[in-house]
Coordinates of C-alpha atoms (C1' of nucleotides) in Angstrom, one line a residue:
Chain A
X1 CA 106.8 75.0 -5.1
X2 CA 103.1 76.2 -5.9
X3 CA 103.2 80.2 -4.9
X4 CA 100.1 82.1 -5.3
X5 CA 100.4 83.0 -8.6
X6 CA 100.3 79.4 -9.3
X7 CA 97.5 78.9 -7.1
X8 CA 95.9 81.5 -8.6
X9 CA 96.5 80.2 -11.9
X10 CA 95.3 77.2 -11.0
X11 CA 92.2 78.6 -9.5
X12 CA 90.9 80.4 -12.8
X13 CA 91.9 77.4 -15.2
X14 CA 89.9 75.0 -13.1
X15 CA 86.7 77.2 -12.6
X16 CA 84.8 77.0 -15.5
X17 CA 85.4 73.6 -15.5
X18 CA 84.4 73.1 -12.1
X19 CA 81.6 75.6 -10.9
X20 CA 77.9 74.5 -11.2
X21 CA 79.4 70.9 -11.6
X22 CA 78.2 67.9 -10.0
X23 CA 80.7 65.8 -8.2
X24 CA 80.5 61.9 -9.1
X25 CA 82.8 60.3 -6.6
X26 CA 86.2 61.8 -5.1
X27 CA 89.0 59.2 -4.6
X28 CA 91.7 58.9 -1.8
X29 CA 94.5 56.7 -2.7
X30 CA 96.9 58.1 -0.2
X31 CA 95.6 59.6 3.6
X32 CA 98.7 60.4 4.5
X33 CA 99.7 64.5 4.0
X34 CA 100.7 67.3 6.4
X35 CA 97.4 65.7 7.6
X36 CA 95.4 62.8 7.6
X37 CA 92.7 63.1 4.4
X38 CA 89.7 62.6 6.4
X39 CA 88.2 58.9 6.3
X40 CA 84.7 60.1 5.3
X41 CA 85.7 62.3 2.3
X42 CA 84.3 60.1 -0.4
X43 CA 81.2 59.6 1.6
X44 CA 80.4 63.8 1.6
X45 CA 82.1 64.5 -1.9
X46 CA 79.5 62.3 -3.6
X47 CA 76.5 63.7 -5.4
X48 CA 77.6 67.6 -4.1
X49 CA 77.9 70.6 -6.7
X50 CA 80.5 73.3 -6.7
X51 CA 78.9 76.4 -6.0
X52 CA 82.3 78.6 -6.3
X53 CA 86.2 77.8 -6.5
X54 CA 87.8 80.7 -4.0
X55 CA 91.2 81.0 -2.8
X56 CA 92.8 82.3 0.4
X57 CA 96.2 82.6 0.6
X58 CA 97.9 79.5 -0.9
X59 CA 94.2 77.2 -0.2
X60 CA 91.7 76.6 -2.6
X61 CA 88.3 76.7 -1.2
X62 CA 86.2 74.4 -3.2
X63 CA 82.3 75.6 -2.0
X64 CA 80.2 72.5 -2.1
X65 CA 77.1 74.2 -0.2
X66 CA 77.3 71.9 2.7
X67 CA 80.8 72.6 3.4
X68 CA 84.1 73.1 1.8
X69 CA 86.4 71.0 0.4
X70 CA 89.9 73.2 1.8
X71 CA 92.8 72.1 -0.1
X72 CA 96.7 73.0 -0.2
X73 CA 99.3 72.0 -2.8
X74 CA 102.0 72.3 -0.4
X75 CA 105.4 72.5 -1.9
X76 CA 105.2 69.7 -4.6
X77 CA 101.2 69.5 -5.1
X78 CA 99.6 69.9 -8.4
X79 CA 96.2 70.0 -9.3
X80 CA 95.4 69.6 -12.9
X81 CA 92.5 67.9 -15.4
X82 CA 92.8 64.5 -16.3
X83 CA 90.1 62.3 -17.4
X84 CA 89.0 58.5 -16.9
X85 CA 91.4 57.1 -19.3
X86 CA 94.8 59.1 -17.6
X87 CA 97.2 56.4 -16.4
X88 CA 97.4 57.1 -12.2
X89 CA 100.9 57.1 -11.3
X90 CA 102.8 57.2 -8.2
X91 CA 102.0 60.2 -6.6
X92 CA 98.3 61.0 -7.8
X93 CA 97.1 60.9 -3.7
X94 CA 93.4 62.2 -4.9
X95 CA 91.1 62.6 -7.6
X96 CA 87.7 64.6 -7.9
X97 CA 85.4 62.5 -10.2
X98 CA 83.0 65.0 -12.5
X99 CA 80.1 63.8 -13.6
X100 CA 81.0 65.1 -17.2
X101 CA 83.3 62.9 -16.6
X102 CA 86.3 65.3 -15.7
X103 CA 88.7 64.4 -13.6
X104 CA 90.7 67.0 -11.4
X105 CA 93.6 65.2 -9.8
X106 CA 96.2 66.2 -7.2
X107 CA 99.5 64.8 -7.7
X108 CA 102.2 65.3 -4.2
X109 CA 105.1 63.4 -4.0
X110 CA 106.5 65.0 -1.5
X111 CA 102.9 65.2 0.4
X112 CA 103.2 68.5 2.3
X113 CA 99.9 69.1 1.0
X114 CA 96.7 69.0 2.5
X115 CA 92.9 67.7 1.4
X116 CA 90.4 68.6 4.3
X117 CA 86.7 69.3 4.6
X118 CA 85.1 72.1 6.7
X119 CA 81.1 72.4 7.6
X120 CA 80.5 76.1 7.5
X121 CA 82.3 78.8 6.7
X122 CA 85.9 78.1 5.2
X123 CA 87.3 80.9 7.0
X124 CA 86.6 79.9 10.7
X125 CA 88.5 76.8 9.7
X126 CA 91.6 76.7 12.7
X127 CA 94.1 76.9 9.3
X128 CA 92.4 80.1 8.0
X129 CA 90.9 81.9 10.5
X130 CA 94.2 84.1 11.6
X131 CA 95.7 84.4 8.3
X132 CA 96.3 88.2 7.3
X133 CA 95.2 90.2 4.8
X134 CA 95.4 89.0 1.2
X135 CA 97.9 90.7 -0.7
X136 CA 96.2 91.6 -3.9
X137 CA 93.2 93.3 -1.6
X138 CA 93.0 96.8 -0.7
X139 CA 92.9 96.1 3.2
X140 CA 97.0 95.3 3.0
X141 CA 98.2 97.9 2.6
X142 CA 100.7 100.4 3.8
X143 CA 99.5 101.7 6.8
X144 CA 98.7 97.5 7.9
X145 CA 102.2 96.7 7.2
X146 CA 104.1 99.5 9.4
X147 CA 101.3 99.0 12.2
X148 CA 102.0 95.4 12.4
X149 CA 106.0 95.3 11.9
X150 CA 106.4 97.9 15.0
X151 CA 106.7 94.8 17.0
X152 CA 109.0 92.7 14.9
X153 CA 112.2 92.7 15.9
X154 CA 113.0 89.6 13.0
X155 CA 114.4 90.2 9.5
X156 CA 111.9 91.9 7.0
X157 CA 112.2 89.0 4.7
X158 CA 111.4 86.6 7.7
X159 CA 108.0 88.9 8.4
X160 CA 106.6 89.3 5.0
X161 CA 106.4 85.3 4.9
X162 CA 104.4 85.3 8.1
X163 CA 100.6 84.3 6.9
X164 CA 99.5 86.0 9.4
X165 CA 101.4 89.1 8.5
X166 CA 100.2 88.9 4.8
X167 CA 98.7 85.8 2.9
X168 CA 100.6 83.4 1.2
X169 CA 103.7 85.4 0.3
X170 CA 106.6 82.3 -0.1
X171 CA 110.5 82.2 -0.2
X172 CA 110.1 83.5 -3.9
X173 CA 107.9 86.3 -3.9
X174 CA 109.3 87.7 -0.5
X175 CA 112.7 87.5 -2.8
X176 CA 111.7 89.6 -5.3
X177 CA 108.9 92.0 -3.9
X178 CA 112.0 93.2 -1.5
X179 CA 114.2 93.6 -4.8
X180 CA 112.0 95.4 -6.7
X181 CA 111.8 97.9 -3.3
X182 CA 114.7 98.7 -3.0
X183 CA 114.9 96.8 0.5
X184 CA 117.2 94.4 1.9
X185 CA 116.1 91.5 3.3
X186 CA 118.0 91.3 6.6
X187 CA 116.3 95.0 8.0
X188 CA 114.5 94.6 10.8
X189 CA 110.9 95.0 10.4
X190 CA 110.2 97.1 13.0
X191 CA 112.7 99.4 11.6
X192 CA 111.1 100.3 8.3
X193 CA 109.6 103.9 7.7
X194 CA 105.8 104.1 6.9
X195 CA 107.3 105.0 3.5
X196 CA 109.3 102.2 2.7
X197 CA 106.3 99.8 4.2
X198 CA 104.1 101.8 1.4
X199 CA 106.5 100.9 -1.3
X200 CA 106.9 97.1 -0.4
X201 CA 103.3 96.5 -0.7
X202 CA 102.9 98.0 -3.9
X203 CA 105.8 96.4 -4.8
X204 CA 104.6 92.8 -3.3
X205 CA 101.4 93.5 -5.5
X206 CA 103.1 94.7 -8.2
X207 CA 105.7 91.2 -8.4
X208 CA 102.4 89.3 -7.8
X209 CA 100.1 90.4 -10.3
X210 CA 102.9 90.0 -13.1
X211 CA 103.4 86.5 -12.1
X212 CA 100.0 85.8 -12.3
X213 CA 99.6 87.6 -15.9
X214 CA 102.6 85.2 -16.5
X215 CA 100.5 82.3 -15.8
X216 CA 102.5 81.6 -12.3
X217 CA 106.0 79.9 -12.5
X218 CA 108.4 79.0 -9.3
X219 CA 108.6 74.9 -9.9
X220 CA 111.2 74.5 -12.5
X221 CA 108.6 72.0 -13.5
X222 CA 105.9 73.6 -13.4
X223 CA 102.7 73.1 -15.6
X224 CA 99.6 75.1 -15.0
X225 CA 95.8 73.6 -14.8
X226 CA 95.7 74.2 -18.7
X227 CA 98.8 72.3 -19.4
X228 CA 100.8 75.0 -20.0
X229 CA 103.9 75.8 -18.2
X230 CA 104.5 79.3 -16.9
X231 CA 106.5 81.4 -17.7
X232 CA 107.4 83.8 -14.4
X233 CA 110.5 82.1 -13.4
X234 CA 112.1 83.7 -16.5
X235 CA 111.3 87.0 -15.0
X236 CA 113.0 86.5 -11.5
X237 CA 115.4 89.6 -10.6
X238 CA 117.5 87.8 -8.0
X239 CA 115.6 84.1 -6.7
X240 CA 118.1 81.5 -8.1
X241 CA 120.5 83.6 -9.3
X242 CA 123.6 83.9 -6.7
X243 CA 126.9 85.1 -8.3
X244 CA 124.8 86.1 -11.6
X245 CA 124.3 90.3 -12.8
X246 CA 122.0 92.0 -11.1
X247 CA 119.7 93.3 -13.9
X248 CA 119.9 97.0 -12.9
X249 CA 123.1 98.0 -12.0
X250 CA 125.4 94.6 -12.7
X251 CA 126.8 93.8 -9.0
X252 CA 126.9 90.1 -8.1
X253 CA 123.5 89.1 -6.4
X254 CA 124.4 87.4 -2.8
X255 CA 122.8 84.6 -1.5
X256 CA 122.5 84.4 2.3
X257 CA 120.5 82.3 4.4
X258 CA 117.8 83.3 6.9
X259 CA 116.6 81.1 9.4
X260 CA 116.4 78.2 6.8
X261 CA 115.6 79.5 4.2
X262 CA 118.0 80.8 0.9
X263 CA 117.6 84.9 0.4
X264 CA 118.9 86.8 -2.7
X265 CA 119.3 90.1 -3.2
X266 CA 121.3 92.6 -4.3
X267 CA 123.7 94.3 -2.2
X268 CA 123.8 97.9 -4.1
X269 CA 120.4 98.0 -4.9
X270 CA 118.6 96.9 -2.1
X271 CA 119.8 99.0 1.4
Chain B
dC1 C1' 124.8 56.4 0.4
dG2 C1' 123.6 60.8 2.9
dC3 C1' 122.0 65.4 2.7
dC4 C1' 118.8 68.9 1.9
dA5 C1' 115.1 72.1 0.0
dG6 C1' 110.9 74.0 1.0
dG7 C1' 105.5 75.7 3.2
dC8 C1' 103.8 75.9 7.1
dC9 C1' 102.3 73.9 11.1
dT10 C1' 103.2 72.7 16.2
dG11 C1' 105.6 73.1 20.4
dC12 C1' 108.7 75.2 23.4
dA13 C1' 111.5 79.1 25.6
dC14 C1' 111.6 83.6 26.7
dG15 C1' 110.4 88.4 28.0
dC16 C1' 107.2 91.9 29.1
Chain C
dT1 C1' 99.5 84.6 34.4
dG2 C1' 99.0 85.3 29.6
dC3 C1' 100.3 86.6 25.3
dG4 C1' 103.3 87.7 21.4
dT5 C1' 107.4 86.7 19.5
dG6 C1' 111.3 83.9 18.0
dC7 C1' 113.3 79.6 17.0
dA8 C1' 113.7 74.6 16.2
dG9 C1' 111.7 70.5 14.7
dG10 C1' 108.9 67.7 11.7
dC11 C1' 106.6 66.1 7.7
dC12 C1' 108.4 63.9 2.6
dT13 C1' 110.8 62.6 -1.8
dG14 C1' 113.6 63.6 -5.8
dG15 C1' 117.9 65.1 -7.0
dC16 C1' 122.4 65.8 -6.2

DNA sequence: CGCCAGGCCTGCACGC
DNA sequence: TGCGTGCAGGCCTGGC
C-alpha cells in the first residue's frame, strides 16, 4: 500500500516531467473508485498546464490554474510514466495524456483510490480541509501531539493514524515510528508524557525521511514513478516480522491486532 | 470456494 | 443540543 514515502517518491519522480506541461487529453476508463471520477474530467483536463505537483498527506495535488486535479492511490494505486505505445491492461482506470506525448497512468485494481477535481484552493476541498499537520513540517511537532492526545482515550498506535491527528501516517509507519520510540503501541494516548510525545515525532520524522531517501517501499510490489523499486521494506524493524528477532535486543516481535488492523512491536523494547 | 488485508471515508452510538 | 470520540461497516481484488 502507497505510504507517504511512496507518495512522496512519486511526487518528485513525476515533477519535472509534469510541471509547466501541457495536458493533451486525460482518459477515464473506469469511474468507479472510493468515488465516482467525475463525468466532466476529460472535458476540464484538456488543453490545461501544470503549474505545480504538491502533496498533502497521502493526495497529490496536481495545480492546473483553474483548479486541481486531487488524486489518491489508495491502497493498491500506482501512478507511473508510460507512453502511447504501453499496452493498457486491466486495471489502468486513468491516464493523463502529455502533449510531449507522456503518458502518466494510474493503475488500481483494488480501486480504493480516488481521481477528483476541485475549483479553488485544494485545501478547502471537504477531504483536506481537516487533515492535521504534515509530518515532515515544523508545525507537528511535540507540543501539537501531547495537546491533541490529552483527549484520546484510544491506543497510541490507533491515534497517530488519525489524519486529522497527523497526515498520512499508515499501518506501516505508525509500526515502526512507535519502535524506534521506544513506545508500545497499545498506551493510551492521552497517557503519554510531553516527553515521550517529543520523541515520537522526531521519531515519525525520522522513520519517514529514511523511507523517502530509500525511494519509499511498503507494497511488496512496489515500483516507484522511475521504475525502480524501493528499497524501505528491507529496512522495517518490526512491520511483517511476527515471531522473527528483534534487531536490538533479539526478543520475538508480537503481533497483535488493533481495531482491524495488524500491530508489531517489540515487547522489551517498546514499554 | 471463502476469507481477508488495507486507507480512509461515512454513519451511528455514546457521554459530557 | 451539540460536539468529540470511538467503533463498525463498506468499498475492492489478488492471493492464500
Amino acid at each position: 500500500m502507497p505510504e507517504l514515502p511512496e507518495v512522496e517518491t512519486t511526487r518528485r519522480g513525476l515533477a519535472p516531467l509534469l510541471v509547466g506541461k501541457r495536458i493533451k487529453a486525460a482518459v477515464v476508463r473506469h469511474h468507479g473508485l472510493r468515488q465516482p471520477v467525475p463525468r466532466n474530467l476529460p472535458k476540464l483536463l484538456a488543453g490545461a498546464t501544470i503549474h505545480n505537483l504538491a502533496r498533502r498527506g497521502k493526495y497529490l495535488l496536481f495545480d492546473c490554474g483553474k483548479g486541481t486535479l486531487i488524486l489518491h492511490l489508495g491502497m493498491s494505486g500506482r501512478l507511473w510514466v508510460a507512453n502511447k505505445a504501453t499496452p493498457v491492461e486491466k486495471h489502468d482506470h486513468f491516464d493523463l495524456v502529455l502533449e510531449s506525448g507522456t503518458v502518466v497512468r494510474l493503475r488500481d485494481p483494488r480501486r480504493f483510490g480516488l481521481v477528483l477535481w476541485h475549483k479553488g484552493d485544494p485545501l478547502g476541498h471537504p477531504l483536506l480541509a481537516g487533515i492535521g499537520p504534515e509530518p515532515l513540517a515544523p508545525e507537528f511537532d511535540g507540543a501539537w501531539l501531547h495537546r491533541v492526545t490529552r483527549s484520546r482515550d484510544a491506543a497510541i498506535k490507533h491515534v497517530l493514524m488519525d489524519g486529522h491527528v497527523v497526515a498520512g501516517i499508515g499501518n506501516i509507519y505508525a509500526n515502526e515510528a512507535l519502535y524506534r520510540a521506544g513506545i508500545n503501541p497499545r498506551t493510551h494516548a492521552s497517557r503519554l508524557s510531553r516527553n515521550r510525545c517529543a520523541v515520537l515525532v522526531e521519531k515519525i520524522r525520522e522513520t519517514l525521511e529514511l523511507a523517502i531517501i530509500a525511494g519509499g517501499s511498503s507494497l511488496r510490489d512496489y515500483v516507484g514513478s522511475d521504475g525502480l523499486a524501493g528499497n524501505f521494506q528491507s529496512q522495517f524493524m518490526v512491520y511483517d516480522r511476527a515471531g522473527k528477532p528483534c534487531q536490538r535486543c533479539g526478543t520475538k516481535i508480537r503481533e497483535i491486532r488493533q481495531g482491524q488492523r495488524s500491530t508489531y512491536y517489540c515487547p522489551r523494547c517498546q514499554k
